[in-house]
Tab-separated table of C-alpha atoms and ligand atoms in Angstrom:
chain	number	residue	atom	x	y	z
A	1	UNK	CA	128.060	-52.063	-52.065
A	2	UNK	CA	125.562	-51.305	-54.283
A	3	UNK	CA	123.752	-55.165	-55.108
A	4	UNK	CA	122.349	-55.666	-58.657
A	5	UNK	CA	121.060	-58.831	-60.139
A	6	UNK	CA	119.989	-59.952	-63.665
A	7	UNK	CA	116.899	-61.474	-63.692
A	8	UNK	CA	114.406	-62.721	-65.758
A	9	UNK	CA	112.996	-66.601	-66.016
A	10	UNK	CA	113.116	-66.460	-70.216
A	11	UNK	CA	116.157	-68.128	-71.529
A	12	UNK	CA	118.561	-66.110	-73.985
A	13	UNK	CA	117.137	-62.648	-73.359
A	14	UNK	CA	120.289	-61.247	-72.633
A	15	UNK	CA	120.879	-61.426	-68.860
A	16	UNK	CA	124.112	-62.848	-69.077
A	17	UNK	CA	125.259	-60.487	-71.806
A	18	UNK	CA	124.027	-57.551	-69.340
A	19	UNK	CA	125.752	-58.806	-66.269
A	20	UNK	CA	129.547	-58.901	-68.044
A	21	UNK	CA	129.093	-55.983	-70.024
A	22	UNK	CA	127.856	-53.899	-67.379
A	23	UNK	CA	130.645	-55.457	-65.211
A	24	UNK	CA	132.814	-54.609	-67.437
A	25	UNK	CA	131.894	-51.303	-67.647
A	26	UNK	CA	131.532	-50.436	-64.180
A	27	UNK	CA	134.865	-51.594	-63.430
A	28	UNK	CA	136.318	-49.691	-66.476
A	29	UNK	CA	134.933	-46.628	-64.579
A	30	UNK	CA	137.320	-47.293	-62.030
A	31	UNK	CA	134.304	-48.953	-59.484
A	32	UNK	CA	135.284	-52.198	-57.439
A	33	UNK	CA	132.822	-54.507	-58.993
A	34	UNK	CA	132.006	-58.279	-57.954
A	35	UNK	CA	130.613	-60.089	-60.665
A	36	UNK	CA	128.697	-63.526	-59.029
A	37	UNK	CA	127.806	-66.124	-61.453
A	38	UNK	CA	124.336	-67.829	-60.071
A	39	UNK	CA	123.523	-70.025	-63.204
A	40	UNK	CA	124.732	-73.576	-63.363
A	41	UNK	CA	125.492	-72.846	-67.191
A	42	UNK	CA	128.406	-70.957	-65.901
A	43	UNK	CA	128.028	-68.393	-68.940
A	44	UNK	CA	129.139	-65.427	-67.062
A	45	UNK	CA	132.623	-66.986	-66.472
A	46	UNK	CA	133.084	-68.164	-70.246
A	47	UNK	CA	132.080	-64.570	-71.563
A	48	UNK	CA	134.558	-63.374	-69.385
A	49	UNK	CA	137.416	-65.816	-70.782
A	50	UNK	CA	138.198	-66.913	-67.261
A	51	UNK	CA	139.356	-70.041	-66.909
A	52	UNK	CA	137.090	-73.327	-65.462
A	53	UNK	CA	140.372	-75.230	-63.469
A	54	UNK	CA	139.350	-73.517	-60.421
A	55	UNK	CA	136.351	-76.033	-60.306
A	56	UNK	CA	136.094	-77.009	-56.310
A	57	UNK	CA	136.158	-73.310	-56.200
A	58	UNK	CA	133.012	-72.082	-57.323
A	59	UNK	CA	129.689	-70.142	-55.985
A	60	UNK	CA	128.373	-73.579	-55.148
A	61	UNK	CA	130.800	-74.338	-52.027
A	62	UNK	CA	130.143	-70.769	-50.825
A	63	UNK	CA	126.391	-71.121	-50.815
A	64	UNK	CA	126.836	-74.522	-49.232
A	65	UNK	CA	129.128	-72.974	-46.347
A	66	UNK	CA	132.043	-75.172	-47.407
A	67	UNK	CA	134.038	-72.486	-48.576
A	68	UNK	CA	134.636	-68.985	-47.673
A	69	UNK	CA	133.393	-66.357	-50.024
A	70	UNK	CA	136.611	-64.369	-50.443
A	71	UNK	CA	138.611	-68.248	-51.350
A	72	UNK	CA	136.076	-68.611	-54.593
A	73	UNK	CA	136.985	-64.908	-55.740
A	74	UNK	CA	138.482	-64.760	-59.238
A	75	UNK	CA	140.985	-61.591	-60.002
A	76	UNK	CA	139.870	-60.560	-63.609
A	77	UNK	CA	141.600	-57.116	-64.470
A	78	UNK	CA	141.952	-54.616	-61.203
A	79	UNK	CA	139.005	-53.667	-60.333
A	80	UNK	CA	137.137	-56.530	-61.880
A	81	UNK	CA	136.507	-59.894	-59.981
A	82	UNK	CA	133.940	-63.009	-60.410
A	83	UNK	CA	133.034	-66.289	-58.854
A	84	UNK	CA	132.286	-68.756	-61.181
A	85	UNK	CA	129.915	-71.582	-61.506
A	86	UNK	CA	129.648	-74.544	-62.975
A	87	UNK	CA	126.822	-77.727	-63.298
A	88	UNK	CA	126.870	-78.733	-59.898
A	89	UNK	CA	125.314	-75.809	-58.849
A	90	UNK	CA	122.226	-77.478	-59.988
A	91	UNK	CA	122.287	-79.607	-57.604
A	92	UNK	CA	121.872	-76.372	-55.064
A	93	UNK	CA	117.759	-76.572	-54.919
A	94	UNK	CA	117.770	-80.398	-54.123
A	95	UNK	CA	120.548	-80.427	-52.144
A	96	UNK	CA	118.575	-77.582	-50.153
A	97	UNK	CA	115.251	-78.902	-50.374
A	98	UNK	CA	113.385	-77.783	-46.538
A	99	UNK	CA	116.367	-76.579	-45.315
A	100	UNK	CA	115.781	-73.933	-43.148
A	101	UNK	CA	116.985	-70.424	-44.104
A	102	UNK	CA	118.062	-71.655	-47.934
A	103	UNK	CA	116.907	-68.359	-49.466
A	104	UNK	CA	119.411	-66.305	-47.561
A	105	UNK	CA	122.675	-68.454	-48.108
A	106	UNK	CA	124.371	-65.823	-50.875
A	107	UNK	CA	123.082	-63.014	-48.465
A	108	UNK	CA	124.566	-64.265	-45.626
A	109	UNK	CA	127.656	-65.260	-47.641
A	110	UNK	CA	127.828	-61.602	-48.512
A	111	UNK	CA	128.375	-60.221	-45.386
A	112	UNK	CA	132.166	-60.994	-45.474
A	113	UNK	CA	132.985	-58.821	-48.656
A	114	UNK	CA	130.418	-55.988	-48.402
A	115	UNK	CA	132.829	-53.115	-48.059
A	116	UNK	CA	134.979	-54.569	-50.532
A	117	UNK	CA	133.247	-53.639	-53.431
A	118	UNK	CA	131.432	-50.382	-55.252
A	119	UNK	CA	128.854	-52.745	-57.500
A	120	UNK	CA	127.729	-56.779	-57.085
A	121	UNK	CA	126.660	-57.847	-60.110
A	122	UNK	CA	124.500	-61.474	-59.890
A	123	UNK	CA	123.571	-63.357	-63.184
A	124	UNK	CA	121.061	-65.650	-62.260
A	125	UNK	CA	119.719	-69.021	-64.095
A	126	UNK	CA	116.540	-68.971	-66.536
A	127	UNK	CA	114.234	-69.780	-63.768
A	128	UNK	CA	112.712	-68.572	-60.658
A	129	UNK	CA	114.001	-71.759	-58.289
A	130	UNK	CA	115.532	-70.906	-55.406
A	131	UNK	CA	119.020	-69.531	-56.730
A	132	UNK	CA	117.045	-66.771	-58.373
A	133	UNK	CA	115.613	-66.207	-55.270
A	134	UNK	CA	118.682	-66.147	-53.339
A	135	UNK	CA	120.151	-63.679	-55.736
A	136	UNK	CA	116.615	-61.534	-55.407
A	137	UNK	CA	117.145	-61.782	-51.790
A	138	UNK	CA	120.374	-60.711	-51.376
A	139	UNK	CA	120.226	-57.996	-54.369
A	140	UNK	CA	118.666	-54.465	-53.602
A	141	UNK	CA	118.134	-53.787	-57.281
A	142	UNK	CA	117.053	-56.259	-60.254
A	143	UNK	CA	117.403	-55.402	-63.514
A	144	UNK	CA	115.094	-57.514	-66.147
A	145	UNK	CA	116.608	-57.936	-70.088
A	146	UNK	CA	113.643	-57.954	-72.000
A	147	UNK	CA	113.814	-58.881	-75.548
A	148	UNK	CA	111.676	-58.065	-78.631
A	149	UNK	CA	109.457	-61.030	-77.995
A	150	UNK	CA	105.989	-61.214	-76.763
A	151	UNK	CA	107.037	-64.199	-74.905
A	152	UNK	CA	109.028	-62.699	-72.642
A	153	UNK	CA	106.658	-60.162	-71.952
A	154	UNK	CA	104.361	-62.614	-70.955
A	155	UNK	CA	107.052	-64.005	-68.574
A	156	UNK	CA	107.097	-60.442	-66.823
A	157	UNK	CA	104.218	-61.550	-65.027
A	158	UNK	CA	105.076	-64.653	-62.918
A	159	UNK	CA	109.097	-62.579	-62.431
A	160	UNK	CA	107.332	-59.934	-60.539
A	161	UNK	CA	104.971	-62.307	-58.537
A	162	UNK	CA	108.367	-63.767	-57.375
A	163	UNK	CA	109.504	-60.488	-56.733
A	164	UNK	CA	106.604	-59.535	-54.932
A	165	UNK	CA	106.529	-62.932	-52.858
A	166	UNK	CA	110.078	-61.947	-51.582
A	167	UNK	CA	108.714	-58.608	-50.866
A	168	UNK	CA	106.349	-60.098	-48.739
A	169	UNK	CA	107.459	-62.403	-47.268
A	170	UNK	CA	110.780	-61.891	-46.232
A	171	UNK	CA	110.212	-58.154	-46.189
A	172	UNK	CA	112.893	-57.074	-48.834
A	173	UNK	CA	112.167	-54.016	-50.776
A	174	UNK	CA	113.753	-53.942	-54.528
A	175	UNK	CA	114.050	-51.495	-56.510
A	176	UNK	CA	112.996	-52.786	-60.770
A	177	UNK	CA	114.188	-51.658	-63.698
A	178	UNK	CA	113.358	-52.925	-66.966
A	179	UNK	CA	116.214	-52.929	-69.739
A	180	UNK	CA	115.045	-53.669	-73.413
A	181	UNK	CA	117.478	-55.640	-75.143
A	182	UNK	CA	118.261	-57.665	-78.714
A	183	UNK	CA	116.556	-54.871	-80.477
A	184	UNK	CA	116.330	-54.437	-84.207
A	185	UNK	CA	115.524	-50.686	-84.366
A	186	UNK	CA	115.358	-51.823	-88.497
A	187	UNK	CA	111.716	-53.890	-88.120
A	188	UNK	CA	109.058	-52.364	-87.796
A	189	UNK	CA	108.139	-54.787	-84.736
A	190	UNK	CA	111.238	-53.914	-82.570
A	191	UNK	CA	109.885	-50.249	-83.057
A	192	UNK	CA	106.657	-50.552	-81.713
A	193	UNK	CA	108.232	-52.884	-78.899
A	194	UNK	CA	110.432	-49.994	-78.020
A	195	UNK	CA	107.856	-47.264	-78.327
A	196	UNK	CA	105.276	-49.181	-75.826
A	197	UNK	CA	107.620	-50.120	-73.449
A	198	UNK	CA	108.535	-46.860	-72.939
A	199	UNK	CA	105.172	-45.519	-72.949
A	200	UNK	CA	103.952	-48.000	-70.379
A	201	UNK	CA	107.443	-48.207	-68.227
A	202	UNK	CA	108.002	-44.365	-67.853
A	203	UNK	CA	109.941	-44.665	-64.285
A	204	UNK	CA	111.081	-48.473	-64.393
A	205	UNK	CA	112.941	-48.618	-67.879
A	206	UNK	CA	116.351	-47.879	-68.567
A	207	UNK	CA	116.543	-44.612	-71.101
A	208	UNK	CA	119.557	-46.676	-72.933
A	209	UNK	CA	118.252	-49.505	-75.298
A	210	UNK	CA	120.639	-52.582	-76.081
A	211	UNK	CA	120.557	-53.065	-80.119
A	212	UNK	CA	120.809	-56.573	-81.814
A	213	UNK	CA	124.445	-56.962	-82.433
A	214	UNK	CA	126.234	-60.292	-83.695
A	215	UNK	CA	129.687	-58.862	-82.675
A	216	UNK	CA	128.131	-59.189	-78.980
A	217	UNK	CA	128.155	-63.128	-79.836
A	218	UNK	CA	131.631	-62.940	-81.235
A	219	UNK	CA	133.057	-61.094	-78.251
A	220	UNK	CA	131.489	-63.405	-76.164
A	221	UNK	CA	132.546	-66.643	-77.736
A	222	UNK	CA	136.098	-65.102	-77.690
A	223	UNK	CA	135.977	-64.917	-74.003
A	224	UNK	CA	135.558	-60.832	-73.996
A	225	UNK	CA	133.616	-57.995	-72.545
A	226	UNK	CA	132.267	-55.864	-75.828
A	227	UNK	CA	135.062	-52.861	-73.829
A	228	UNK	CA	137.688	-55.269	-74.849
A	229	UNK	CA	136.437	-56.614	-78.318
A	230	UNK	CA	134.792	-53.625	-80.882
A	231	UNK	CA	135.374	-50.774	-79.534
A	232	UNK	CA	133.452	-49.544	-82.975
A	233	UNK	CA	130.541	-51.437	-82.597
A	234	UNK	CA	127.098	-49.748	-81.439
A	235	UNK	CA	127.130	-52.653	-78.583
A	236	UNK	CA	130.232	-50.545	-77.220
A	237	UNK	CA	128.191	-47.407	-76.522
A	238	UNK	CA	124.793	-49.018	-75.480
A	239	UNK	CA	126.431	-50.928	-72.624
A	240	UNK	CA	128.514	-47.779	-72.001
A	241	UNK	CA	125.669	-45.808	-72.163
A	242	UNK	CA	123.982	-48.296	-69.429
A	243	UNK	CA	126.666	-48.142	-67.010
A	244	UNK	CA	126.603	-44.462	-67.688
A	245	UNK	CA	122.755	-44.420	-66.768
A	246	UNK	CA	123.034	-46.686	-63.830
A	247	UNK	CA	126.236	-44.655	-61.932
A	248	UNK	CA	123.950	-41.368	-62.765
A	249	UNK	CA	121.281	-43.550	-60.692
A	250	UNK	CA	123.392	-43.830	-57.722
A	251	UNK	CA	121.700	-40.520	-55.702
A	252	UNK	CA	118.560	-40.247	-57.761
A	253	UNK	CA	116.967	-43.976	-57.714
A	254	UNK	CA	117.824	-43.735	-54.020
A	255	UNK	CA	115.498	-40.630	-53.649
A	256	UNK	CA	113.174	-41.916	-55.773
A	257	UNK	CA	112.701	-45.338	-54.395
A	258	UNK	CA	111.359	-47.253	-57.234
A	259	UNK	CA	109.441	-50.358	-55.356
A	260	UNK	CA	107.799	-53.168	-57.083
A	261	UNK	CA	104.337	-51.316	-55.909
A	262	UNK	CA	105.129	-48.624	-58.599
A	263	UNK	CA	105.633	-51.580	-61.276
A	264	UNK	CA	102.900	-53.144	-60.649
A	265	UNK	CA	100.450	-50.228	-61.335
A	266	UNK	CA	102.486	-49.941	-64.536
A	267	UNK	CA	102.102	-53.198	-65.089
A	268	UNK	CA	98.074	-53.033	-64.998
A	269	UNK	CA	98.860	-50.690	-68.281
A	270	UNK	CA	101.279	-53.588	-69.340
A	271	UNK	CA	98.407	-55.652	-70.543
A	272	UNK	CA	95.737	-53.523	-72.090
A	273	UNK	CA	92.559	-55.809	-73.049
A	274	UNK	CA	93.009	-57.806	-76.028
A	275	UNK	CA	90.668	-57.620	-78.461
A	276	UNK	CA	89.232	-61.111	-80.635
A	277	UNK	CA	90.652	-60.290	-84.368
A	278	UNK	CA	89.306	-62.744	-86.650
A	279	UNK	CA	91.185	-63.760	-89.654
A	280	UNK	CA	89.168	-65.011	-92.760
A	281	UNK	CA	90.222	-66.206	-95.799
A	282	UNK	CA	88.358	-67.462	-98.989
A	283	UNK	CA	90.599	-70.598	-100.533
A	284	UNK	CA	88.695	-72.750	-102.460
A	285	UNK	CA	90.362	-76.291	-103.699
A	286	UNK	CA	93.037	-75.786	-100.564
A	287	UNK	CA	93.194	-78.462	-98.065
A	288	UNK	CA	94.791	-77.212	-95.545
A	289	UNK	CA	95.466	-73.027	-94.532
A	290	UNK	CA	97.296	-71.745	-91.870
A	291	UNK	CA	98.450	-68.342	-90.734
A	292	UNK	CA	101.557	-67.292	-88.933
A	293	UNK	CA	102.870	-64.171	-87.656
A	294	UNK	CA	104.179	-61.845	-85.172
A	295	UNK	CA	101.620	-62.574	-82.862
A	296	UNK	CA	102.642	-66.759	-82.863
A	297	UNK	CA	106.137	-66.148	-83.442
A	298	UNK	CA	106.208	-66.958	-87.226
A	299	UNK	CA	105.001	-70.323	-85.911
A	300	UNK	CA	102.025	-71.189	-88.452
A	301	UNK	CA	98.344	-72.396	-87.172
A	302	UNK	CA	95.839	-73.613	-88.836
A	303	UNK	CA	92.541	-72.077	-89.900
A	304	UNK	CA	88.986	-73.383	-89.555
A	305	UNK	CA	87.202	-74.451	-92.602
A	306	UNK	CA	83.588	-73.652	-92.639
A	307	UNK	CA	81.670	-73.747	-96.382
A	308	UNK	CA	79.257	-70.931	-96.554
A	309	UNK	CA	76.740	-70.569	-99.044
A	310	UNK	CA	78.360	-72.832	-101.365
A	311	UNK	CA	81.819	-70.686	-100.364
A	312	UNK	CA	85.374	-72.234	-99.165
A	313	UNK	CA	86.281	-70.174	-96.244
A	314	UNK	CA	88.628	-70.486	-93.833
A	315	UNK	CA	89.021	-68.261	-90.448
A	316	UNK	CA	90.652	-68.395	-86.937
A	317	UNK	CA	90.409	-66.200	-84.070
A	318	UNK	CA	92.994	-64.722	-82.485
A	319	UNK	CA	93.215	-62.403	-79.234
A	320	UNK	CA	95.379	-59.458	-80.235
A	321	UNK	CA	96.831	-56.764	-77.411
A	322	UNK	CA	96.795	-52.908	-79.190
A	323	UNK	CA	99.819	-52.816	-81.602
A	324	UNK	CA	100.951	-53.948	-85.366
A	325	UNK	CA	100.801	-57.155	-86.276
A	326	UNK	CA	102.592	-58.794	-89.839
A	327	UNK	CA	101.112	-61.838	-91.196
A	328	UNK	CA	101.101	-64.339	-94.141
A	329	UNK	CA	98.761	-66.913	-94.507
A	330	UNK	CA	100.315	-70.546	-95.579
A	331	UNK	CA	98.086	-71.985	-98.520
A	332	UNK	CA	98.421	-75.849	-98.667
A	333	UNK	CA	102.143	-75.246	-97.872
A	334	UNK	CA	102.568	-71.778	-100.301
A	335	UNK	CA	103.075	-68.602	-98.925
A	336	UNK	CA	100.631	-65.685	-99.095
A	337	UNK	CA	100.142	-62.460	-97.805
A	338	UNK	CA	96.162	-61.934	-97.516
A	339	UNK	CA	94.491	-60.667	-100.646
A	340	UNK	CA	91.543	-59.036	-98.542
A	341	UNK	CA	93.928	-56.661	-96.893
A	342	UNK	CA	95.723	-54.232	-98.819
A	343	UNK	CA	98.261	-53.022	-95.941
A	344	UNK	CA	101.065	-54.783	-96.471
A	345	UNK	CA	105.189	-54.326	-95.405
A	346	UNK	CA	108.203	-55.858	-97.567
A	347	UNK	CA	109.076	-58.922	-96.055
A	348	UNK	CA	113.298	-59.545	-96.262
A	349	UNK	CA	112.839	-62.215	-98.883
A	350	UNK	CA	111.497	-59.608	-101.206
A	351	UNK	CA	107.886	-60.344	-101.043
A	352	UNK	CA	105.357	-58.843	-98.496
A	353	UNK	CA	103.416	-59.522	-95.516
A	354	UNK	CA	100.184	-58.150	-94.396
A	355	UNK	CA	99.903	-56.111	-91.363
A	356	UNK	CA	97.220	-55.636	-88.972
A	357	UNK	CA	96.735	-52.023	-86.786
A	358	UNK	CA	95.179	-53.583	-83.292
P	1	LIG	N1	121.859	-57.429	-78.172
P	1	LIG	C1	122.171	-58.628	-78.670
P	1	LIG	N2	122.333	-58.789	-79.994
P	1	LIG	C2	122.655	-59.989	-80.519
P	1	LIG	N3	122.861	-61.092	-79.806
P	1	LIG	C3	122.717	-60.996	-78.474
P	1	LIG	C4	122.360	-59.771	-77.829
P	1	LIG	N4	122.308	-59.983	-76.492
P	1	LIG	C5	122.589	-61.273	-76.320
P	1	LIG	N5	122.842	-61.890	-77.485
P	1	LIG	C6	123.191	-63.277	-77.725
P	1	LIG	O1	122.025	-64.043	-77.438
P	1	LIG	C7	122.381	-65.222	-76.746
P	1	LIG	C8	121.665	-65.233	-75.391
P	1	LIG	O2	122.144	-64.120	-74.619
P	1	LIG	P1	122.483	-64.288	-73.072
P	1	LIG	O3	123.315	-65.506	-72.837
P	1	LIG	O4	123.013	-63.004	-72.589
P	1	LIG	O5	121.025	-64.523	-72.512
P	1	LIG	P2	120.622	-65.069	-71.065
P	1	LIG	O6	119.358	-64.387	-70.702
P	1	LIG	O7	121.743	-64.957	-70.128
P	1	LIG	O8	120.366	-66.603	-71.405
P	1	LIG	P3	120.132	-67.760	-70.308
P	1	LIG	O9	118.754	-67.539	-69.813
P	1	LIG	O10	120.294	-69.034	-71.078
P	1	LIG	O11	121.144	-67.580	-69.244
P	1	LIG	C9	123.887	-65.214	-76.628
P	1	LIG	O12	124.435	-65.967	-77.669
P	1	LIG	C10	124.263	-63.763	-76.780
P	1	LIG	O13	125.567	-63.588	-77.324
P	2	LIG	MG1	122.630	-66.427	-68.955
C-alpha cells in the first residue's frame, strides 16, 4: 500500500481538495484506495457526500484503540473507501498528552488493512500537532498544496522542520513533493509563483499545476469528487493529470528516492536574500499614507513621514525576496498607484497598479 498524506500547517491551501480528488481519481483508475480523514473539521467526508450518522465510528476510536480499523471503514463507490472524522478528534492531542508511543497510533492501526489497499490517502488538520504527525509517521510520501501566497511559503519552513524532526527522530524516511495549487495562471503574480517554484523545486514539484476553479467549491459543497461533478471543467484534467503523474511515479520516485535531504538543499534556493526596497512618496497636505501590495497581501501599512528641506515625504522600508511586486499607495484613504514609477499593470477595477522588478 502505497501511504500518501496531505500536509501542510496553512489553512485553505487546498489539502483537503487534493486528498478527495486524488482519491477519487486513483480509485477511478481502478486502484483500491483508502481515503483517512485526520482533521477534526471532518472536510474530507463532507466533500465526499458521505454521510456523518456513523458518528461513534470515526478515525478517533481507531486511534484511541477502541475500535478496530476495518469497523470505522466507509464503502464509497468500489474501489473507493474513507474513515471519517468529526470534532472529537480534537480532543486526540489532550487526550494523548505523555502517552507513550502517541505518534505511532494510525501506524500501528494500519497494520490490519495494509494489503487491502493500492493507495492511503491521509488529509491531515491545519497544524503540525500530533495528528499531523501521526499521519507523517505512518505515511511514506507527503504531498504539500501550496497556494499562490507568500504566506504559505513562509509556512514551508517550520512543515519541513517537522518533517525533518520525524526523520530524526523516529528514523522515518519520506519522500516530498510539492503540488502548487489555487493558481490564477491570468495574474501576473500566480505566473511568477509558478515559474519560481519550478525553477527552485526541479525534483520535488509535481509537473501538473492545480488552477483556481470555483466549480471545485461547487462540487465540493454538493458532496462530489470534481470526476463526478464537471467533467468539462479544467479542475477535471488537473486532478486527472495528478493522479496520472503520481501512478507514473510508482517505479521512478522509488528509484529515485526523493528524501527531505534533497528538499532541503532546494530549499536553501527557496529563500534567496531579500533585499531592503524603500518606498518614497512626496504627499504634501496628506495626513496619513499607506501602501499595500502583493508583498502584505493587499493589507495596507503605513508610511513614515519625515519633512525634508521644507518637503512632505513619506517612505517605508520593506524587505523584498527577487520577483514582481504590484503596489498602490493609499493617500488619506484614496487610492494611488505611485507617480514616481512609471511601470505600472491594469488593476481589475480598471485603474492600475505600480509594479516593482526585485
Ligand atoms: N484550485 C482551487 N480553486 C478554487 N477554489 C479552491 C481550489 N482548491 C481549493 N479551493 C477551495 O478553497 C477552500 C479551501 O480548500 P481546502 O479545504 O481544500 O483547503 P485545506 O488546506 O484542506 O483547508 P484546511 O486547512 O482548513 O483543512 C475550499 O472552499 C475549496 O473548495
Ligand atoms: Mg482540509
Amino acid at each position: 500500500m502505497r501511504k500518501i498524506a496531505l500536509v501542510n500547517q496553512k489553512g485553505g491551501c487546498g489539502k483537503t481538495t487534493t486528498a478527495i480528488n486524488l482519491a477519487s481519481f486513483l480509485a477511478d483508475e481502478g486502484k483500491k484506495v483508502l481515503l483517512i480523514d485526520l482533521d477534526p473539521q471532518g472536510h474530507a467526508g463532507l466533500g465526499l457526500g458521505a454521510k456523518g450518522d456513523e458518528a461513534e465510528k470515526t478515525i478517533y476510536e481507531v486511534l484511541l484503540g477502541e475500535l478496530p480499523i476495518s469497523e470505522a471503514i466507509l464503502t464509497l463507490e468500489d474501489t473507493l473507501d474513507i474513515i471519517l472524522s468529526d470534532v472529537v478528534l480534537s480532543a486526540f492531542e489532550q487526550v494523548m498528552a505523555g502517552a507513550r508511543g502517541r505518534e505511532y497510533k494510525l501506524t500501528q492501526s494500519l497494520v490490519d488493512i495494509e494489503n487491502n489497499y493500492d493507495y492511503l490517502i491521509i488529509d491531515s488538520p491545519p497544524s503540525v500537532g500530533l495528528l499531523t504527525f501521526n499521519g507523517l509517521v505512518a505515511a511514506e510520501e507527503a504531498i504539500i498544496p501550496v497556494d499562490a501566497s507568500s504566506f504559505s511559503l513562509h509556512g514551508l519552513g517550520n512543515l519541513l522542520d517537522t518533517i525533518q524532526i520525524i526523520e530524526e527522530k523516529v528514523n522515518h524516511q519520506l519522500s516530498i513533493k510539492i503540488l502548487a495549487t489555487n493558481i490564477d495562471r491570468r495574474t501576473n503574480f500566480c505566473k511568477g509563483f509558478v515559474e519560481t517554484f519550478k525553477a527552485r523545486f526541479p525534483n520535488n514539484c509535481f509537473k501538473t499545476i492545480i488552477k483556481t476553479s470555483t466549480k471545485l467549491r461547487e462540487a465540493a459543497s454538493h458532496g462530489k469528487a470534481i470526476a463526478d461533478y464537471d467533467k468539462q471543467c479544467p479542475s477535471f484534467h488537473d486532478y486527472q493529470n495528478l493522479a496520472k503523474e503520481i501512478l507514473n511515479e510508482e517505479v521512478e520516485m522509488r528509484a529515485k528516492g526523493f528524501t527531505l535531504g534533497s528538499i532541503l538543499e532546494v530549499e536553501g534556493l527557496l529563500k534567496p536574500p531579500e533585499r531592503e526596497i524603500m518606498f518614497n512618496l512626496e504627499a504634501p497636505d496628506s495626513a496619513i499614507v499607506e501602501i499595500a501590495g502583493d508583498f502584505n497581501e493587499w493589507v495596507p501599512e503605513s508610511l513614515h513621514l519625515k519633512e525634508s528641506e521644507g518637503r512632505t515625504l513619506w517612505h517605508k522600508t520593506i524587505s523584498l525576496r527577487p520577483g514582481n511586486y504590484e503596489y498602490k499607495y493609499l493617500i488619506d484613504g484614496r487610492w494611488s498607484s505611485d507617480p514616481a514609477n512609471d511601470k505600472t499593470v491594469e488593476d481589475p477595477y480598471g485603474g492600475v497598479n505600480s509594479i516593482i522588478y526585485v
